[in-house]
Short mmCIF file of C-alpha atoms in Angstrom, two decimals:
data_model
loop_
_atom_site.label_atom_id
_atom_site.label_comp_id
_atom_site.label_asym_id
_atom_site.label_seq_id
_atom_site.Cartn_x
_atom_site.Cartn_y
_atom_site.Cartn_z
CA MET A 1 -10.81 31.19 -33.20
CA GLN A 2 -11.32 28.19 -30.94
CA ALA A 3 -11.22 25.74 -33.84
CA THR A 4 -8.00 27.26 -35.17
CA SER A 5 -6.36 27.13 -31.71
CA ASP A 6 -7.28 23.44 -31.38
CA GLN A 7 -5.78 22.74 -34.78
CA VAL A 8 -2.58 24.55 -33.83
CA TYR A 9 -2.40 22.59 -30.59
CA LYS A 10 -2.87 19.27 -32.38
CA LYS A 11 -0.27 20.22 -34.95
CA LYS A 12 2.18 21.12 -32.19
CA ILE A 13 1.58 17.82 -30.39
CA TYR A 14 1.86 15.62 -33.44
CA SER A 15 4.97 17.32 -34.85
CA GLN A 16 7.26 14.38 -34.17
CA PRO A 17 10.83 14.00 -35.46
CA PRO A 18 10.90 12.02 -38.71
CA PHE A 19 12.18 8.48 -38.81
CA VAL A 20 15.92 8.39 -39.60
CA SER A 21 18.10 5.32 -40.01
CA LEU A 22 21.19 3.91 -41.71
CA GLU A 23 21.69 0.64 -43.48
CA ASN A 24 25.00 0.06 -41.79
CA TYR A 25 26.33 1.47 -38.51
CA ASP A 26 29.92 0.36 -38.92
CA ASN A 27 31.24 3.76 -40.02
CA ILE A 28 31.44 6.22 -37.15
CA ASP A 29 31.75 9.23 -39.48
CA SER A 30 28.45 8.44 -41.22
CA ILE A 31 26.78 8.15 -37.83
CA ARG A 32 28.10 11.57 -36.78
CA SER A 33 26.89 13.20 -39.99
CA LYS A 34 23.47 11.50 -40.02
CA PHE A 35 22.45 12.16 -36.41
CA PRO A 36 23.15 15.68 -35.01
CA PRO A 37 22.98 14.57 -31.32
CA LEU A 38 25.84 12.15 -32.09
CA ALA A 39 28.03 14.60 -33.98
CA ASN A 40 30.74 14.79 -31.28
CA ILE A 41 30.81 11.27 -29.93
CA ASN A 42 33.96 9.37 -28.99
CA ILE A 43 36.40 12.22 -29.44
CA ASP A 44 38.84 13.77 -27.01
CA HIS A 45 36.72 16.14 -24.93
CA ASN A 46 38.31 18.74 -22.71
CA PHE A 47 36.34 18.94 -19.49
CA ASN A 48 36.84 22.11 -17.51
CA ASN A 49 35.88 22.60 -13.87
CA LEU A 50 34.52 19.10 -13.31
CA LYS A 51 34.45 19.84 -9.59
CA ASP A 52 31.53 22.22 -10.16
CA CYS A 53 29.60 19.80 -12.42
CA ARG A 54 26.78 17.48 -11.42
CA PHE A 55 26.49 13.80 -12.39
CA PHE A 56 23.51 11.41 -12.49
CA ILE A 57 23.00 7.70 -13.10
CA ILE A 58 20.25 6.89 -15.63
CA ARG A 59 18.82 3.35 -15.69
CA THR A 60 16.37 2.53 -18.47
CA GLN A 61 13.98 -0.37 -18.95
CA GLY A 62 15.44 -1.42 -22.27
CA GLU A 63 17.68 -0.58 -25.19
CA ASP A 64 14.77 0.88 -27.18
CA ASN A 65 14.58 4.04 -25.09
CA VAL A 66 18.35 4.63 -25.29
CA HIS A 67 18.17 4.03 -29.05
CA ARG A 68 15.59 6.83 -29.45
CA ALA A 69 17.53 9.09 -27.10
CA MET A 70 20.71 8.71 -29.16
CA LYS A 71 19.06 9.28 -32.53
CA TYR A 72 16.87 12.27 -31.59
CA GLY A 73 18.79 13.78 -28.65
CA ILE A 74 15.88 13.72 -26.18
CA TRP A 75 15.20 12.16 -22.82
CA THR A 76 12.43 11.94 -20.22
CA SER A 77 11.50 9.91 -17.17
CA SER A 78 8.92 9.90 -14.39
CA SER A 79 7.62 13.14 -12.91
CA ARG A 80 9.76 13.11 -9.76
CA LYS A 81 12.95 12.29 -11.66
CA ASN A 82 12.26 14.94 -14.28
CA GLU A 83 11.81 17.45 -11.50
CA ARG A 84 15.16 16.43 -10.02
CA LEU A 85 16.99 16.84 -13.33
CA ASP A 86 15.24 20.12 -14.07
CA GLU A 87 16.24 21.50 -10.69
CA ALA A 88 19.85 20.44 -11.29
CA PHE A 89 19.97 22.16 -14.69
CA LYS A 90 18.40 25.41 -13.43
CA ASN A 91 20.69 25.65 -10.40
CA LYS A 92 23.86 24.40 -12.05
CA GLN A 93 27.22 26.16 -11.90
CA GLU A 94 28.70 24.05 -14.69
CA ASP A 95 27.40 21.23 -16.91
CA VAL A 96 25.12 18.34 -15.91
CA TYR A 97 26.23 14.88 -17.15
CA LEU A 98 24.23 11.66 -17.43
CA PHE A 99 25.62 8.10 -17.42
CA PHE A 100 23.29 5.65 -19.18
CA THR A 101 22.84 1.95 -18.51
CA GLU A 102 20.07 -0.56 -19.19
CA ILE A 103 18.43 -2.83 -16.67
CA ASN A 104 19.79 -6.41 -16.78
CA SER A 105 22.85 -5.27 -18.70
CA MET A 106 26.45 -5.57 -17.53
CA CYS A 107 27.83 -2.33 -18.91
CA PHE A 108 27.36 1.41 -19.25
CA SER A 109 26.27 2.31 -22.77
CA GLY A 110 27.08 6.02 -22.98
CA MET A 111 27.59 9.45 -21.46
CA ALA A 112 25.56 12.54 -22.41
CA LYS A 113 25.30 16.19 -21.41
CA LEU A 114 22.03 17.88 -20.45
CA THR A 115 21.60 20.91 -22.71
CA SER A 116 18.14 22.27 -21.82
CA GLU A 117 15.64 22.45 -19.02
CA PHE A 118 12.51 20.34 -19.01
CA ASN A 119 9.97 21.17 -21.70
CA ALA A 120 6.52 20.05 -20.52
CA LYS A 121 4.90 20.75 -23.92
CA ALA A 122 7.22 18.76 -26.17
CA HIS A 123 6.13 15.11 -26.20
CA PHE A 124 7.60 12.11 -27.98
CA LYS A 125 5.13 9.36 -28.85
CA TYR A 126 7.42 6.48 -29.75
CA TRP A 127 9.01 5.41 -26.51
CA LEU A 128 9.05 1.74 -25.61
CA ILE A 129 5.77 1.93 -23.61
CA GLU A 130 3.04 4.06 -25.06
CA ASN A 131 1.38 6.90 -23.14
CA LYS A 132 3.66 6.67 -20.12
CA TRP A 133 6.33 9.38 -20.46
CA PHE A 134 5.68 12.97 -21.48
CA GLY A 135 7.81 16.08 -21.88
CA THR A 136 11.45 16.03 -22.95
CA PHE A 137 14.96 17.23 -22.16
CA GLN A 138 17.47 18.04 -24.87
CA ILE A 139 20.76 16.13 -24.56
CA GLN A 140 24.05 15.95 -26.48
CA TRP A 141 26.00 12.69 -26.53
CA LEU A 142 29.71 12.63 -25.70
CA TYR A 143 30.54 8.92 -25.61
CA VAL A 144 28.72 5.88 -26.99
CA LYS A 145 30.62 2.76 -25.96
CA ASP A 146 29.98 -0.34 -23.86
CA ILE A 147 32.14 -0.22 -20.75
CA PRO A 148 31.76 -3.28 -18.48
CA PHE A 149 30.81 -2.90 -14.86
CA LYS A 150 33.99 -4.55 -13.62
CA LEU A 151 35.89 -1.35 -14.37
CA PHE A 152 33.67 0.50 -11.88
CA ASP A 153 33.89 -1.98 -9.00
CA GLU A 154 36.08 0.28 -6.91
CA ILE A 155 33.73 3.26 -7.26
CA LYS A 156 31.20 3.00 -4.46
CA GLN A 157 28.69 5.36 -2.96
CA ILE A 158 26.35 5.41 0.02
CA GLN A 159 22.70 5.43 -0.96
CA LYS A 160 19.96 6.52 1.45
CA LEU A 161 16.38 5.72 0.53
CA GLU A 162 13.27 6.87 2.35
CA GLY A 163 12.32 4.44 5.07
CA SER A 164 15.51 2.37 4.82
CA GLU A 165 19.02 2.39 6.17
CA GLU A 166 22.10 3.67 4.39
CA THR A 167 23.78 1.08 2.18
CA LEU A 168 27.12 1.13 0.40
CA LYS A 169 26.71 0.23 -3.28
CA SER A 170 28.69 0.29 -6.46
CA VAL A 171 27.76 3.00 -8.91
CA TYR A 172 26.20 0.50 -11.33
CA ASP A 173 23.82 -0.71 -8.58
CA LEU A 174 22.39 2.71 -7.79
CA ILE A 175 18.77 3.39 -8.65
CA ASP A 176 17.63 5.55 -11.54
CA CYS A 177 18.36 9.28 -11.39
CA THR A 178 20.71 9.00 -8.40
CA GLU A 179 23.07 11.95 -8.17
CA LEU A 180 26.71 10.94 -7.83
CA THR A 181 29.25 12.61 -5.65
CA VAL A 182 31.69 14.87 -7.45
CA ASP A 183 34.60 12.49 -6.89
CA ASN A 184 32.69 9.48 -8.26
CA GLY A 185 31.49 11.51 -11.24
CA ILE A 186 35.05 12.56 -12.09
CA LYS A 187 36.28 8.97 -11.81
CA MET A 188 33.58 7.70 -14.18
CA THR A 189 34.30 10.48 -16.66
CA LYS A 190 37.99 9.56 -16.74
CA ILE A 191 37.12 5.91 -17.39
CA PHE A 192 34.97 6.91 -20.39
CA GLN A 193 37.83 9.04 -21.69
CA ALA A 194 40.52 6.41 -21.30
CA GLU A 195 38.70 3.23 -22.33
CA LYS A 196 39.15 2.19 -25.95
CA THR A 197 36.61 -0.29 -27.28
CA ASN A 198 34.69 -0.99 -30.47
CA LYS A 199 31.67 -2.48 -28.74
CA SER A 200 28.66 -0.23 -28.53
CA LEU A 201 24.91 -0.14 -28.86
CA PHE A 202 25.29 0.62 -32.57
CA GLU A 203 25.53 -3.12 -33.16
CA GLU A 204 21.85 -3.42 -32.18
CA PHE A 205 20.67 -0.38 -34.14
CA PRO A 206 19.42 -2.24 -37.27
CA GLN A 207 17.07 -4.36 -35.21
CA LEU A 208 16.03 -1.43 -33.04
CA ASP A 209 15.32 0.66 -36.15
CA LYS A 210 12.97 -2.05 -37.36
CA LEU A 211 11.09 -2.09 -34.06
CA GLU A 212 10.82 1.69 -34.06
CA PHE A 213 9.45 1.74 -37.59
CA GLU A 214 6.80 -0.84 -36.71
CA SER A 215 5.73 1.07 -33.61
CA ARG A 216 5.48 4.29 -35.61
CA GLN A 217 3.20 2.69 -38.17
CA GLU A 218 1.06 1.08 -35.48
CA ARG A 219 0.59 4.21 -33.40
CA THR A 220 0.18 6.77 -36.16
CA ASN A 221 -2.61 4.76 -37.79
CA ASN A 222 -4.38 4.15 -34.49
CA ILE A 223 -7.09 6.76 -33.86
CA ARG A 224 -7.66 5.54 -30.31
CA PHE A 225 -3.98 6.01 -29.49
CA GLU A 226 -3.97 9.53 -30.93
CA LYS A 227 -7.01 10.51 -28.86
CA LYS A 228 -5.56 9.05 -25.67
CA PHE A 229 -2.18 10.65 -26.26
CA GLN A 230 -3.76 14.07 -26.71
CA GLU A 231 -5.88 13.67 -23.57
CA LEU A 232 -2.97 12.63 -21.34
CA SER A 233 -0.59 15.22 -22.71
CA GLN A 234 -3.04 18.03 -21.96
CA VAL A 235 -3.40 16.88 -18.35
CA PHE A 236 0.36 16.43 -18.04
CA GLU A 237 1.02 20.03 -19.00
CA THR A 238 -1.03 21.24 -16.05
CA LEU A 239 0.89 19.02 -13.57
CA PRO A 240 4.27 18.24 -15.15
CA PHE A 241 6.04 17.24 -11.92
CA SER A 242 3.21 15.42 -10.15
CA PHE A 243 1.49 13.53 -12.96
CA SER A 244 0.94 9.79 -13.05
CA VAL A 245 -1.00 7.97 -15.76
CA ALA A 246 -2.12 5.24 -13.36
CA SER A 247 -3.42 7.78 -10.84
CA TYR A 248 -5.22 9.70 -13.55
CA GLU A 249 -6.95 6.56 -14.80
CA ARG A 250 -8.08 5.63 -11.28
CA LYS A 251 -9.59 9.06 -10.80
CA LYS A 252 -11.26 9.00 -14.18
CA THR A 253 -12.96 5.65 -13.62
CA ASN A 254 -13.83 6.51 -9.98
CA ARG A 255 -11.85 3.60 -8.61
CA LYS A 256 -9.98 3.75 -5.33
CA ALA A 257 -6.36 2.70 -4.99
CA GLN A 258 -5.78 -0.93 -3.97
CA GLY A 259 -4.04 -1.99 -0.79
CA PRO A 260 -3.78 -0.18 2.53
CA TYR A 261 -2.92 3.22 1.09
CA TYR A 262 -5.50 5.96 0.73
CA GLN A 263 -5.53 7.86 -2.57
CA SER A 264 -6.81 11.42 -2.51
CA GLN A 265 -8.66 13.09 -5.37
CA TYR A 266 -6.66 14.09 -8.40
CA GLY A 267 -4.79 17.33 -7.97
CA GLN A 268 -1.44 18.64 -6.89
CA GLN A 269 0.95 16.04 -5.47
CA TYR A 270 -1.36 13.32 -6.75
CA TYR A 271 1.57 11.20 -7.82
CA TYR A 272 2.77 10.58 -4.30
CA GLN A 273 1.11 8.04 -2.06
CA GLN A 274 -0.92 9.51 0.77
CA PRO A 275 -0.76 8.16 4.36
CA TYR A 276 -2.84 5.04 4.78
CA GLN A 277 -6.29 5.24 6.34
CA GLN A 278 -6.50 3.69 9.77
CA TYR A 279 -8.00 0.27 9.31
CA TYR A 280 -9.57 0.21 12.75
CA GLN A 281 -11.80 3.18 12.03
CA GLN A 282 -15.44 2.06 12.14
CA PRO A 283 -17.25 2.53 8.83
CA PHE A 284 -20.63 3.14 10.46
CA VAL A 285 -20.23 5.72 13.19
CA GLY A 286 -23.08 5.74 15.70
CA TYR A 287 -24.53 2.43 14.53
CA GLN A 288 -24.81 1.08 18.06
CA PHE A 289 -26.88 4.11 19.14
CA GLN A 290 -29.54 3.38 16.54
CA GLN A 291 -30.69 0.34 18.53
CA THR A 292 -33.16 0.63 21.41
CA PRO A 293 -31.37 0.68 24.79
CA GLN A 294 -31.30 -2.62 26.60
CA TYR A 295 -31.39 -3.27 30.35
CA TRP A 296 -30.49 -6.26 32.42
CA GLN A 297 -33.39 -7.63 34.40
CA PHE A 298 -32.13 -9.12 37.64
CA ASN A 299 -35.44 -10.75 38.49
CA ASN A 300 -35.57 -13.03 35.45
CA GLY A 301 -32.01 -13.03 34.15
CA PHE A 302 -32.36 -12.02 30.46
CA TYR A 303 -32.24 -8.90 28.31
CA GLN A 304 -35.23 -6.73 27.57
CA ASN A 305 -35.40 -3.53 25.64
CA GLN A 306 -37.03 -0.43 26.99
CA TYR A 307 -40.20 -0.89 24.97
CA GLN A 308 -40.94 -4.36 26.37
CA GLN A 309 -40.07 -3.26 29.91
CA ASN A 310 -42.64 -0.46 29.74
CA GLN A 311 -45.26 -2.99 28.67
CA TYR A 312 -44.69 -5.05 31.79
CA THR A 313 -44.69 -2.08 34.19
CA ASN A 314 -47.58 -0.11 32.70
CA ASN A 315 -50.82 -1.25 34.40
CA ASN A 316 -53.06 1.05 32.38
CA SER A 317 -52.05 -0.41 29.01
CA ASN A 318 -54.21 -2.80 27.01
CA LYS A 319 -53.74 -6.44 27.94
CA GLN A 320 -53.81 -7.59 24.33
CA GLY A 321 -50.73 -5.55 23.60
CA PHE A 322 -48.46 -7.66 25.79
CA THR A 323 -50.12 -11.05 26.02
CA LYS A 324 -47.66 -12.62 23.58
CA PRO A 325 -44.53 -11.21 25.27
CA GLN A 326 -45.97 -12.27 28.64
CA GLN A 327 -46.36 -15.84 27.42
CA SER A 328 -42.76 -15.96 26.23
CA TYR A 329 -41.68 -14.41 29.55
CA GLU A 330 -43.53 -17.06 31.59
CA LYS A 331 -42.17 -19.84 29.41
CA TYR A 332 -38.63 -18.61 29.83
CA GLN A 333 -39.10 -18.23 33.60
CA HIS A 334 -40.42 -21.80 33.86
CA GLN A 335 -37.38 -23.10 31.99
CA GLN A 336 -35.10 -21.13 34.26
CA ASN A 337 -36.74 -22.52 37.40
CA ASN A 338 -36.30 -26.08 36.11
CA TYR A 339 -32.67 -25.37 35.42
CA SER A 340 -32.16 -23.93 38.94
CA ASN A 341 -33.83 -26.98 40.52
CA GLN A 342 -31.57 -29.35 38.65
CA GLN A 343 -28.55 -27.33 39.69
CA GLN A 344 -29.59 -27.35 43.35
CA GLN A 345 -30.07 -31.09 43.28
CA SER A 346 -26.60 -31.62 41.86
CA ASN A 347 -25.10 -29.27 44.48
CA THR A 348 -26.81 -31.01 47.41
CA ILE A 349 -25.76 -34.42 46.18
CA SER A 350 -22.14 -33.27 45.99
CA GLN A 351 -22.36 -31.84 49.53
CA GLN A 352 -23.78 -35.06 50.91
CA THR A 353 -21.06 -37.13 49.29
CA GLN A 354 -18.46 -34.93 50.98
CA GLN A 355 -20.13 -35.42 54.35
CA ASN A 356 -20.19 -39.14 53.73
CA THR A 357 -16.44 -39.26 53.25
CA ASN A 358 -15.86 -37.38 56.54
CA GLN A 359 -17.77 -39.89 58.64
CA GLU A 360 -15.90 -42.00 61.09
CA GLY A 361 -14.55 -45.22 59.71
CA ASN A 362 -15.53 -47.22 62.79
CA GLN A 363 -19.19 -47.34 61.74
CA ASP A 364 -20.19 -50.15 59.48
CA VAL A 365 -21.87 -48.24 56.62
CA GLN A 366 -21.54 -50.92 53.99
CA SER A 367 -24.41 -52.92 55.49
CA VAL A 368 -26.86 -50.01 55.05
CA PRO A 369 -28.42 -49.58 51.58
CA LEU A 370 -27.47 -46.45 49.67
CA GLU A 371 -31.08 -45.24 49.33
CA GLN A 372 -31.68 -45.41 53.09
CA ARG A 373 -28.41 -43.83 54.20
CA PHE A 374 -29.62 -40.28 53.45
CA GLN A 375 -33.08 -38.82 53.22
CA ILE A 376 -33.35 -35.21 52.11
CA ASN A 377 -36.39 -32.92 52.04
CA SER A 378 -37.13 -32.14 48.36
CA GLN A 379 -38.85 -28.82 49.16
CA GLN A 380 -35.75 -27.43 50.76
CA LEU A 381 -33.65 -28.33 47.68
CA GLN A 382 -35.69 -25.92 45.54
CA LYS A 383 -34.38 -22.96 47.51
CA ARG A 384 -31.40 -21.48 45.74
CA GLY A 385 -28.67 -20.84 48.27
CA LYS A 386 -27.28 -17.31 48.34
CA PHE A 387 -24.29 -16.55 50.48
CA ASP A 388 -23.16 -13.37 52.19
CA LYS A 389 -19.50 -12.64 52.59
CA ILE A 390 -18.48 -11.73 56.15
CA ARG A 391 -15.00 -10.38 56.78
CA ASN A 392 -13.29 -10.20 60.12
CA LYS A 393 -12.52 -6.62 61.13
CA ASN A 394 -9.18 -7.54 62.68
CA ASN A 395 -8.12 -9.91 59.94
CA LYS A 396 -9.52 -9.11 56.49
CA ASP A 397 -8.10 -12.29 55.00
CA ASN A 398 -10.38 -14.34 57.23
CA VAL A 399 -13.57 -14.58 55.16
CA GLN A 400 -16.65 -16.59 56.08
CA TYR A 401 -19.54 -17.38 53.79
CA VAL A 402 -22.95 -17.53 55.47
CA GLU A 403 -26.01 -18.78 53.64
CA LYS A 404 -28.73 -16.14 53.31
CA ASN A 405 -32.47 -16.85 53.79
CA SER A 406 -32.05 -20.59 53.73
CA THR A 407 -31.98 -23.37 56.25
CA GLU A 408 -29.66 -26.31 56.34
CA ALA A 409 -31.01 -29.50 54.83
CA HIS A 410 -31.99 -31.92 57.56
CA VAL A 411 -30.22 -35.21 57.13
CA GLN A 412 -31.42 -38.34 58.77
CA LYS A 413 -28.79 -40.94 59.45
CA TYR A 414 -29.45 -44.63 59.76
#
């Protein structure tokens, strides 16, 4: 039973409409008889209750997709846009109309009526890009003619996108699957009714038929394409309005989405981008607590961890265990003492130069040699001066600095 069900499923997937074409598309009657979706094109249609109808702008990537849509009477788009059209058809009061145009073109190519809700199990394999669009709507074409954009310049509509301000645009500048207001939809319908022109997409049909035939041969004889198409179509049927091929491929190959956005695991609402992960979040939580705690030693002026500090304070420990750290400690302390001595010498020299400048100018100091003018005790220079801050109780701004545990250097004057 399982094998037979798989065969039925494959047969249902691969039951594609046969290739149909004409040698010449100059006769409109032959086009109407050959293609059922085009049987009632470019005739006087009587529209009733247009005020209760709904209208949408459809922008396609190229003429190939519109060519297939006209010949076979089907249409599909991305998941979100299909959901929008399906909701409009299910909740409609009257008909739902679509105005088609191609990107980088300067005209509208046709007007069609939506005749069915979205079918998530009917897939067409021969769109312009393979394995990108699944499911189909059924449509019936009313007008196939090229109407230039200049006739729609006066029809404008406000478009509001998520995360942007409202902008006033012409109807031919609106994005794909934008719903028109009722007044704008009625105006566009009247233009399609009144405009008489012989220019249409039928002029490009011979070349488009050739491209379709080549793509059919290439894809039907490709086993890898058939396998991939079956795989993606099965997943699409489970999530028809939230499916994305790119998201599915990322999940399948266990790759994360690029850029600052965070992509959740594949499931419902997988198509939409999730809020970005905060970049300042630390990747290794608690990493700093894995290190041994460090303490500042005021007596020697460098960092020691708790393990080394216990070695210095524990008198009952073995001496061999901390002989090497003790040597490094003594070496560092000796270097620090040398540095403090040099600093004290530089400080005392600067103080003596200041005292020299404050001496009275009456004395003749130029006759005395520089080496004999001052004689300072070198032992007293080794003492590092520490000052205590004394504030006046009555006036806190009056601060005096008094040297602590040190005596003033005795200066002998000559």
